[in-house]
Tab-separated table of C-alpha atoms in Angstrom:
chain	number	residue	atom	x	y	z
P	24	UNK	CA	133.468	60.961	75.057
P	25	UNK	CA	129.943	60.286	73.782
P	26	UNK	CA	128.704	59.976	77.364
P	27	UNK	CA	130.378	63.308	78.289
P	28	UNK	CA	128.743	65.021	75.311
P	29	UNK	CA	125.321	63.688	76.338
P	30	UNK	CA	125.836	64.806	79.958
P	31	UNK	CA	127.026	68.273	78.833
P	32	UNK	CA	124.053	68.549	76.492
P	33	UNK	CA	121.671	67.563	79.279
P	34	UNK	CA	123.221	70.121	81.624
P	35	UNK	CA	122.843	72.875	79.008
P	36	UNK	CA	119.185	71.956	78.465
P	37	UNK	CA	118.582	72.005	82.247
P	38	UNK	CA	120.343	75.379	82.579
P	39	UNK	CA	118.350	76.992	79.764
P	40	UNK	CA	115.130	75.456	81.091
P	41	UNK	CA	115.792	76.926	84.531
P	42	UNK	CA	116.454	80.341	82.997
P	43	UNK	CA	113.294	80.091	80.916
P	44	UNK	CA	111.265	79.104	83.963
P	45	UNK	CA	112.677	82.037	85.859
P	46	UNK	CA	112.016	84.384	82.951
P	47	UNK	CA	108.437	83.180	82.621
P	48	UNK	CA	107.553	83.602	86.307
P	49	UNK	CA	106.481	86.872	87.880
P	50	UNK	CA	106.221	87.499	91.619
P	51	UNK	CA	103.875	90.156	93.046
P	52	UNK	CA	104.763	91.753	96.388
P	53	UNK	CA	101.774	92.990	98.420
P	54	UNK	CA	100.462	93.667	101.931
P	55	UNK	CA	96.940	92.531	100.968
P	56	UNK	CA	97.094	89.095	102.604
P	57	UNK	CA	93.277	88.964	102.621
P	58	UNK	CA	93.252	89.008	98.800
P	59	UNK	CA	95.483	85.939	98.312
P	60	UNK	CA	92.659	83.582	97.367
P	61	UNK	CA	91.149	86.117	94.967
P	62	UNK	CA	94.454	86.618	93.178
P	63	UNK	CA	95.171	82.883	92.960
P	64	UNK	CA	91.664	81.752	92.000
P	65	UNK	CA	90.340	84.672	89.922
P	66	UNK	CA	92.743	87.441	88.909
P	67	UNK	CA	95.839	85.453	87.952
P	68	UNK	CA	93.933	82.787	85.970
P	69	UNK	CA	92.194	85.617	84.052
P	70	UNK	CA	95.581	87.045	83.068
P	71	UNK	CA	97.237	83.709	82.339
P	72	UNK	CA	94.328	82.648	80.108
P	73	UNK	CA	95.350	85.234	77.498
P	74	UNK	CA	99.066	85.156	78.309
P	75	UNK	CA	100.109	81.499	78.140
P	76	UNK	CA	103.633	80.821	79.295
P	77	UNK	CA	103.682	83.595	81.886
P	78	UNK	CA	103.252	82.235	85.383
P	79	UNK	CA	102.421	84.743	88.138
P	80	UNK	CA	102.780	84.200	91.869
P	81	UNK	CA	101.079	86.422	94.457
P	82	UNK	CA	103.370	86.588	97.523
P	83	UNK	CA	101.889	88.853	100.229
P	84	UNK	CA	103.499	89.905	103.504
P	85	UNK	CA	101.598	90.844	106.675
P	86	UNK	CA	100.604	94.539	106.483
P	87	UNK	CA	102.552	95.518	109.604
P	88	UNK	CA	105.752	93.932	108.229
P	89	UNK	CA	105.382	94.803	104.554
P	90	UNK	CA	107.199	98.139	104.342
P	91	UNK	CA	110.324	97.067	106.226
P	92	UNK	CA	110.606	93.570	104.738
P	93	UNK	CA	110.003	94.839	101.192
P	94	UNK	CA	112.680	97.518	101.621
P	95	UNK	CA	115.113	94.834	102.804
P	96	UNK	CA	114.318	92.538	99.865
P	97	UNK	CA	114.676	95.378	97.359
P	98	UNK	CA	118.030	96.376	98.857
P	99	UNK	CA	119.169	92.758	98.797
P	100	UNK	CA	118.005	92.100	95.241
P	101	UNK	CA	115.515	89.390	96.225
P	102	UNK	CA	112.214	91.283	95.847
P	103	UNK	CA	109.479	90.303	93.400
P	104	UNK	CA	108.959	91.762	89.930
P	105	UNK	CA	105.780	93.710	90.677
P	106	UNK	CA	105.426	95.819	93.797
P	107	UNK	CA	102.147	96.798	95.482
P	108	UNK	CA	102.614	100.502	96.240
P	109	UNK	CA	101.489	102.376	99.315
P	110	UNK	CA	100.338	105.913	98.481
P	111	UNK	CA	102.675	108.904	98.644
P	112	UNK	CA	105.842	108.985	100.723
P	113	UNK	CA	106.536	105.289	101.339
P	114	UNK	CA	106.581	104.511	97.620
P	115	UNK	CA	108.214	107.842	96.739
P	116	UNK	CA	111.120	106.838	98.987
P	117	UNK	CA	111.472	103.526	97.107
P	118	UNK	CA	111.530	105.408	93.790
P	119	UNK	CA	114.142	107.889	95.000
P	120	UNK	CA	116.328	104.978	96.083
P	121	UNK	CA	116.165	103.574	92.552
P	122	UNK	CA	113.949	100.570	93.305
P	123	UNK	CA	111.006	101.379	90.998
P	124	UNK	CA	110.771	102.026	87.251
P	125	UNK	CA	109.397	105.255	85.842
P	126	UNK	CA	106.043	104.389	84.245
P	127	UNK	CA	105.066	107.528	82.307
P	128	UNK	CA	103.831	106.581	78.841
P	129	UNK	CA	103.854	102.829	79.515
P	130	UNK	CA	100.924	100.743	78.142
P	131	UNK	CA	97.891	100.947	80.437
P	132	UNK	CA	98.856	104.257	82.061
P	133	UNK	CA	96.706	106.157	79.541
P	134	UNK	CA	93.604	104.732	81.255
P	135	UNK	CA	94.081	106.803	84.421
P	136	UNK	CA	93.192	110.470	84.952
P	137	UNK	CA	95.935	112.796	86.177
P	138	UNK	CA	94.200	113.186	89.555
P	139	UNK	CA	94.536	109.465	90.289
P	140	UNK	CA	98.314	109.356	89.739
P	141	UNK	CA	99.167	112.068	92.300
P	142	UNK	CA	99.734	109.488	95.057
P	143	UNK	CA	102.517	107.865	93.030
P	144	UNK	CA	104.361	110.826	91.564
P	145	UNK	CA	107.379	112.925	92.468
P	146	UNK	CA	106.527	116.248	94.120
P	147	UNK	CA	106.996	118.101	90.821
P	148	UNK	CA	104.609	115.684	89.067
P	149	UNK	CA	107.186	114.828	86.390
P	150	UNK	CA	107.713	111.142	87.231
P	151	UNK	CA	105.001	108.542	87.866
P	152	UNK	CA	106.340	105.330	89.408
P	153	UNK	CA	103.246	103.218	90.199
P	154	UNK	CA	100.045	102.513	88.298
P	155	UNK	CA	96.966	103.464	90.369
P	156	UNK	CA	94.824	100.461	91.310
P	157	UNK	CA	92.123	101.425	93.797
P	158	UNK	CA	90.852	103.867	96.398
P	159	UNK	CA	88.700	103.478	99.487
P	160	UNK	CA	85.849	105.839	100.369
P	161	UNK	CA	85.096	106.949	103.926
P	162	UNK	CA	81.664	107.397	105.435
P	163	UNK	CA	79.239	105.733	107.842
P	164	UNK	CA	77.579	102.334	107.690
P	165	UNK	CA	74.276	101.902	109.505
P	166	UNK	CA	71.949	99.102	110.548
P	167	UNK	CA	68.794	99.469	108.434
P	168	UNK	CA	66.666	97.336	110.765
P	169	UNK	CA	67.436	99.537	113.770
P	170	UNK	CA	66.778	102.720	111.795
P	171	UNK	CA	63.461	101.326	110.536
P	172	UNK	CA	62.401	100.207	114.002
P	173	UNK	CA	62.980	103.724	115.407
P	174	UNK	CA	61.664	105.432	112.259
P	175	UNK	CA	64.992	107.161	111.558
P	176	UNK	CA	66.409	108.451	108.279
P	177	UNK	CA	70.117	108.685	107.379
P	178	UNK	CA	71.251	112.201	108.433
P	179	UNK	CA	72.475	114.751	105.899
P	180	UNK	CA	73.525	117.666	108.126
P	181	UNK	CA	75.453	118.004	111.383
P	182	UNK	CA	72.275	118.829	113.326
P	183	UNK	CA	70.470	115.832	111.836
P	184	UNK	CA	73.441	113.582	112.658
P	185	UNK	CA	73.369	114.429	116.358
P	186	UNK	CA	69.566	114.286	116.432
P	187	UNK	CA	69.823	110.689	115.163
P	188	UNK	CA	72.476	109.815	117.775
P	189	UNK	CA	70.240	111.254	120.497
P	190	UNK	CA	67.184	109.344	119.239
P	191	UNK	CA	69.183	106.095	119.204
P	192	UNK	CA	70.420	106.709	122.744
P	193	UNK	CA	66.871	107.430	123.975
P	194	UNK	CA	65.658	104.327	122.124
P	195	UNK	CA	68.017	102.153	124.169
P	196	UNK	CA	70.447	101.479	121.304
P	197	UNK	CA	74.197	102.180	121.356
P	198	UNK	CA	74.502	104.928	118.735
P	199	UNK	CA	78.096	104.277	117.628
P	200	UNK	CA	80.296	101.218	117.209
P	201	UNK	CA	83.581	102.989	117.898
P	202	UNK	CA	86.489	102.620	120.289
P	203	UNK	CA	89.794	104.397	120.784
P	204	UNK	CA	92.135	101.649	122.021
P	205	UNK	CA	93.874	101.305	118.637
P	206	UNK	CA	93.778	105.083	118.062
P	207	UNK	CA	94.096	104.992	114.238
P	208	UNK	CA	90.306	104.837	113.795
P	209	UNK	CA	90.012	108.143	115.670
P	210	UNK	CA	92.018	109.800	112.925
P	211	UNK	CA	91.212	107.883	109.742
P	212	UNK	CA	87.610	106.853	110.430
P	213	UNK	CA	86.517	109.981	112.283
P	214	UNK	CA	88.619	113.159	111.863
P	215	UNK	CA	89.737	112.759	108.236
P	216	UNK	CA	86.334	111.233	107.427
P	217	UNK	CA	84.124	114.082	108.682
P	218	UNK	CA	86.743	116.834	108.397
P	219	UNK	CA	86.693	117.560	104.635
P	220	UNK	CA	83.181	119.049	104.923
P	221	UNK	CA	84.667	121.608	107.329
P	222	UNK	CA	87.964	122.426	105.565
P	223	UNK	CA	86.483	122.035	102.055
P	224	UNK	CA	88.491	119.030	100.969
P	225	UNK	CA	91.386	119.792	98.653
P	226	UNK	CA	91.135	123.524	99.331
P	227	UNK	CA	92.015	123.074	103.001
P	228	UNK	CA	94.526	120.279	102.423
P	229	UNK	CA	96.509	122.243	99.859
P	230	UNK	CA	96.377	125.385	101.995
P	231	UNK	CA	98.117	123.485	104.821
P	232	UNK	CA	100.862	122.333	102.446
P	233	UNK	CA	101.298	125.868	101.105
P	234	UNK	CA	101.455	127.353	104.606
P	235	UNK	CA	98.324	129.414	103.932
P	236	UNK	CA	96.241	127.632	106.577
P	237	UNK	CA	96.984	126.390	110.085
P	238	UNK	CA	95.516	123.521	112.060
P	239	UNK	CA	94.331	126.076	114.613
P	240	UNK	CA	92.113	127.766	111.977
P	241	UNK	CA	88.351	127.554	112.498
P	242	UNK	CA	87.545	124.741	110.003
P	243	UNK	CA	90.025	122.320	111.612
P	244	UNK	CA	88.906	123.229	115.134
P	245	UNK	CA	85.235	122.832	114.151
P	246	UNK	CA	85.969	119.286	112.928
P	247	UNK	CA	87.501	118.533	116.340
P	248	UNK	CA	84.430	120.008	118.029
P	249	UNK	CA	82.224	117.683	115.964
P	250	UNK	CA	84.440	114.806	117.079
P	251	UNK	CA	84.179	115.883	120.716
P	252	UNK	CA	80.360	115.752	120.458
P	253	UNK	CA	80.586	112.286	118.907
P	254	UNK	CA	82.652	111.165	121.874
P	255	UNK	CA	79.744	111.786	124.242
P	256	UNK	CA	77.828	108.996	122.469
P	257	UNK	CA	80.510	106.320	122.838
P	258	UNK	CA	80.092	103.337	125.132
P	259	UNK	CA	81.550	103.333	128.665
P	260	UNK	CA	84.430	101.058	127.721
P	261	UNK	CA	85.338	102.921	124.516
P	262	UNK	CA	88.910	103.681	125.568
P	263	UNK	CA	89.592	99.928	125.816
P	264	UNK	CA	87.590	98.999	122.699
P	265	UNK	CA	89.642	97.832	119.703
P	266	UNK	CA	88.869	97.996	115.992
P	267	UNK	CA	87.941	94.302	116.082
P	268	UNK	CA	85.647	94.901	119.047
P	269	UNK	CA	83.824	97.650	117.113
P	270	UNK	CA	83.422	95.418	114.059
P	271	UNK	CA	81.965	92.694	116.257
P	272	UNK	CA	79.655	95.112	118.099
P	273	UNK	CA	78.207	96.411	114.832
P	274	UNK	CA	77.975	92.982	113.192
P	275	UNK	CA	75.966	91.656	116.139
P	276	UNK	CA	73.497	94.550	115.921
P	277	UNK	CA	74.606	96.026	119.240
P	278	UNK	CA	75.248	99.495	117.767
P	279	UNK	CA	73.432	101.339	115.007
P	280	UNK	CA	76.157	103.359	113.226
P	281	UNK	CA	79.720	102.459	112.316
P	282	UNK	CA	82.170	105.201	111.177
P	283	UNK	CA	84.398	103.497	108.671
P	284	UNK	CA	85.720	103.130	105.169
P	285	UNK	CA	84.433	101.060	102.269
P	286	UNK	CA	87.021	98.338	102.964
P	287	UNK	CA	84.795	97.072	105.788
P	288	UNK	CA	81.809	96.292	103.520
P	289	UNK	CA	83.054	92.797	102.664
P	290	UNK	CA	83.548	91.980	106.355
P	291	UNK	CA	79.944	92.807	107.237
P	292	UNK	CA	78.570	91.176	104.083
P	293	UNK	CA	79.456	87.845	105.720
P	294	UNK	CA	77.056	88.508	108.626
P	295	UNK	CA	73.695	86.787	108.075
P	296	UNK	CA	70.688	89.034	108.615
P	297	UNK	CA	72.639	92.292	108.849
P	298	UNK	CA	70.997	94.844	106.541
P	299	UNK	CA	73.586	97.472	105.706
P	300	UNK	CA	73.107	101.007	104.515
P	301	UNK	CA	75.617	103.843	104.091
P	302	UNK	CA	75.560	107.611	104.342
P	303	UNK	CA	78.289	110.194	103.629
P	304	UNK	CA	79.755	112.526	106.259
P	305	UNK	CA	77.176	115.201	107.177
P	306	UNK	CA	77.526	118.739	105.846
P	307	UNK	CA	77.335	121.709	108.210
P	308	UNK	CA	74.116	123.104	106.751
P	309	UNK	CA	71.586	121.934	104.152
P	310	UNK	CA	72.722	122.983	100.714
P	311	UNK	CA	76.432	123.136	101.569
P	312	UNK	CA	78.764	121.416	99.081
P	313	UNK	CA	79.887	117.984	100.272
P	314	UNK	CA	83.356	116.476	100.304
P	315	UNK	CA	84.374	112.850	100.789
P	316	UNK	CA	87.659	111.212	101.673
P	317	UNK	CA	88.210	109.121	98.536
P	318	UNK	CA	91.632	107.921	99.547
P	319	UNK	CA	94.063	106.461	97.039
P	320	UNK	CA	95.043	103.238	98.739
P	321	UNK	CA	96.975	100.920	96.455
P	322	UNK	CA	99.023	101.070	93.263
P	323	UNK	CA	101.412	98.699	91.504
P	324	UNK	CA	104.949	99.328	90.290
P	325	UNK	CA	107.791	97.430	88.641
P	326	UNK	CA	110.979	96.465	90.437
P	327	UNK	CA	113.838	98.146	88.596
P	328	UNK	CA	115.906	94.976	89.072
P	329	UNK	CA	113.216	92.610	87.792
P	330	UNK	CA	114.768	89.884	85.640
P	331	UNK	CA	111.620	89.647	83.567
P	332	UNK	CA	110.693	93.221	82.649
P	333	UNK	CA	109.000	92.304	79.358
P	334	UNK	CA	106.423	90.071	81.034
P	335	UNK	CA	106.117	92.452	84.001
P	336	UNK	CA	105.047	95.227	81.612
P	337	UNK	CA	102.554	92.888	79.945
P	338	UNK	CA	101.041	92.260	83.360
P	339	UNK	CA	101.044	95.960	84.196
P	340	UNK	CA	99.187	96.747	80.962
P	341	UNK	CA	96.558	94.183	81.994
P	342	UNK	CA	96.206	95.840	85.423
P	343	UNK	CA	95.282	98.978	83.473
P	344	UNK	CA	92.591	97.159	81.499
P	345	UNK	CA	88.800	97.161	81.753
P	346	UNK	CA	88.842	93.453	82.637
P	347	UNK	CA	91.087	93.936	85.685
P	348	UNK	CA	89.216	97.053	86.862
P	349	UNK	CA	85.891	95.223	86.714
P	350	UNK	CA	87.090	92.079	88.504
P	351	UNK	CA	88.980	93.998	91.196
P	352	UNK	CA	86.169	96.463	91.952
P	353	UNK	CA	83.531	93.750	92.186
P	354	UNK	CA	85.528	91.051	93.930
P	355	UNK	CA	87.572	93.185	96.346
P	356	UNK	CA	84.384	94.851	97.569
P	357	UNK	CA	84.866	98.402	98.789
P	358	UNK	CA	88.008	99.044	96.754
P	359	UNK	CA	87.155	101.236	93.772
P	360	UNK	CA	89.064	101.365	90.495
P	361	UNK	CA	90.910	104.631	89.870
P	362	UNK	CA	90.788	104.123	86.095
P	363	UNK	CA	88.666	105.868	83.471
P	364	UNK	CA	86.884	102.598	82.685
P	365	UNK	CA	83.141	102.587	83.270
P	366	UNK	CA	82.558	99.969	85.950
P	367	UNK	CA	79.186	98.665	87.086
P	368	UNK	CA	79.559	98.173	90.854
P	369	UNK	CA	77.393	95.208	91.821
P	370	UNK	CA	77.462	95.249	95.638
P	371	UNK	CA	74.576	97.576	96.656
P	372	UNK	CA	76.402	99.276	99.550
P	373	UNK	CA	79.646	99.673	97.597
P	374	UNK	CA	77.608	101.064	94.698
P	375	UNK	CA	75.927	103.539	97.044
P	376	UNK	CA	79.306	104.785	98.288
P	377	UNK	CA	80.793	104.959	94.774
P	378	UNK	CA	77.859	107.121	93.690
P	379	UNK	CA	78.858	109.779	96.241
P	380	UNK	CA	81.628	110.694	93.790
P	381	UNK	CA	78.920	112.089	91.518
P	382	UNK	CA	77.557	114.545	94.100
P	383	UNK	CA	80.532	115.223	96.384
P	384	UNK	CA	84.069	116.397	95.631
P	385	UNK	CA	86.799	113.858	96.386
P	386	UNK	CA	89.812	114.530	98.573
P	387	UNK	CA	92.363	112.399	100.438
P	388	UNK	CA	93.481	112.168	104.070
P	389	UNK	CA	94.935	115.641	104.490
P	390	UNK	CA	98.266	114.509	105.955
P	391	UNK	CA	98.952	111.811	103.340
P	392	UNK	CA	101.021	114.030	101.051
P	393	UNK	CA	104.151	115.872	102.304
P	394	UNK	CA	102.839	116.458	105.843
P	395	UNK	CA	104.115	113.165	107.305
P	396	UNK	CA	107.767	113.814	106.498
P	397	UNK	CA	108.960	115.367	109.760
P	398	UNK	CA	109.057	114.748	113.478
P	399	UNK	CA	106.830	114.601	115.405
P	400	UNK	CA	105.054	112.386	112.871
P	401	UNK	CA	101.745	113.984	111.836
P	402	UNK	CA	100.150	110.531	111.522
P	403	UNK	CA	101.140	109.521	115.061
P	404	UNK	CA	100.059	112.895	116.429
P	405	UNK	CA	96.653	112.607	114.736
P	406	UNK	CA	96.099	109.130	116.175
P	407	UNK	CA	96.901	110.217	119.722
P	408	UNK	CA	95.238	113.632	119.715
P	409	UNK	CA	91.990	112.496	118.082
P	410	UNK	CA	91.674	109.554	120.478
P	411	UNK	CA	92.026	111.981	123.401
P	412	UNK	CA	89.375	114.315	121.946
P	413	UNK	CA	86.923	111.423	121.516
P	414	UNK	CA	87.664	110.275	125.074
P	415	UNK	CA	86.931	113.779	126.400
P	416	UNK	CA	90.510	114.122	127.682
P	417	UNK	CA	91.564	116.988	125.391
P	418	UNK	CA	89.578	120.082	124.395
P	419	UNK	CA	89.309	120.769	120.637
P	420	UNK	CA	91.239	124.062	120.760
P	421	UNK	CA	94.016	122.492	122.844
P	422	UNK	CA	94.122	119.558	120.436
P	423	UNK	CA	94.437	121.914	117.475
P	424	UNK	CA	97.249	123.829	119.204
P	425	UNK	CA	99.139	120.598	119.941
P	426	UNK	CA	98.833	119.467	116.305
P	427	UNK	CA	99.879	122.861	114.940
P	428	UNK	CA	102.853	123.235	117.272
P	429	UNK	CA	104.191	119.800	116.320
P	430	UNK	CA	103.664	120.571	112.638
P	431	UNK	CA	105.372	123.982	112.789
P	432	UNK	CA	108.448	122.496	114.503
P	433	UNK	CA	109.685	120.947	111.275
P	434	UNK	CA	107.618	122.319	108.365
P	435	UNK	CA	109.070	125.617	107.135
P	436	UNK	CA	105.945	126.976	105.351
P	437	UNK	CA	104.183	126.791	108.741
P	438	UNK	CA	106.910	128.800	110.500
P	439	UNK	CA	105.954	132.151	108.933
């Protein structure tokens, strides 16, 4: 009997220990595979230092597989406690299906302005389901050595931009590191990068949602015309050139300007001898107000079925802290905190891009909110159409008509 009691006691201790271990461990779901080392070596130790007993595991999934595999794990009850949130509709769908907690009023949320939470709210703005983490800023990177050699200055207006491209071409340098094989760059790194200066950022974006503007209106066509002109400065093999090819071309100094987003800064920072500079999308005329695509990229939410909500909310509060914002902004170079905390950005190029927020109005990719919900998919259409415009295969007005017709097929405010 004594032996049985001892065995039973040991089993109870083991059972409670297992439960405690489970309760004290948090798992973070994410698509940011590239950040795994940073989370494991820097971010998580910083949290665990002041929260002993809470173990956190960063468990990323490849970006292309993240949405589908996360949805399957959430449905099956095997997902992690904390969920990295895509902006707008992907995460909104998870919330509507009951997979994410409502976060309004939770500790840490008070550190974010209302404008930064839009990407993780219901359409009526009443429920917020992810804490904003960071945005990426779009613009152009340039090779300072090449510009200095040809005595060129970063352009500020459309005319100056094309004058620089022409000077580079005449100087025997490939003006642009840009291809269209992957298509997405044509939309996200060109059209929705340069476009806000034509459609006046949020003004144009919201007018499309309200049905008060059409993609065939002058500002949207003018952005396509700008893109068409850019296409004449691409290399001969541009239609077969991938994103990776363009990165390599620019890193090796074989092209002078790289249309991109701030996420690429860290990639080029690894290239010895490459002197980087950045300039914002050119305005139409000197003195015009400027607009930048300051796109909300990543948030973090809590799995409604998390078995360790108390610790998950402690971690979430830390994500909303000054300490997290500072580490994330300065270690995940090119991803900028969306919080109210004053952050000193240390990387010179990232700092330069962050400072554009002080002189230009921020907007997001115009199709990110609401406009991707129907068929044909606005995102897919933008990829294909913009690639064709850059390749000289589709005229700007025809491109605008194709986009508008696809949009009006399913979006009622555009059917007036």
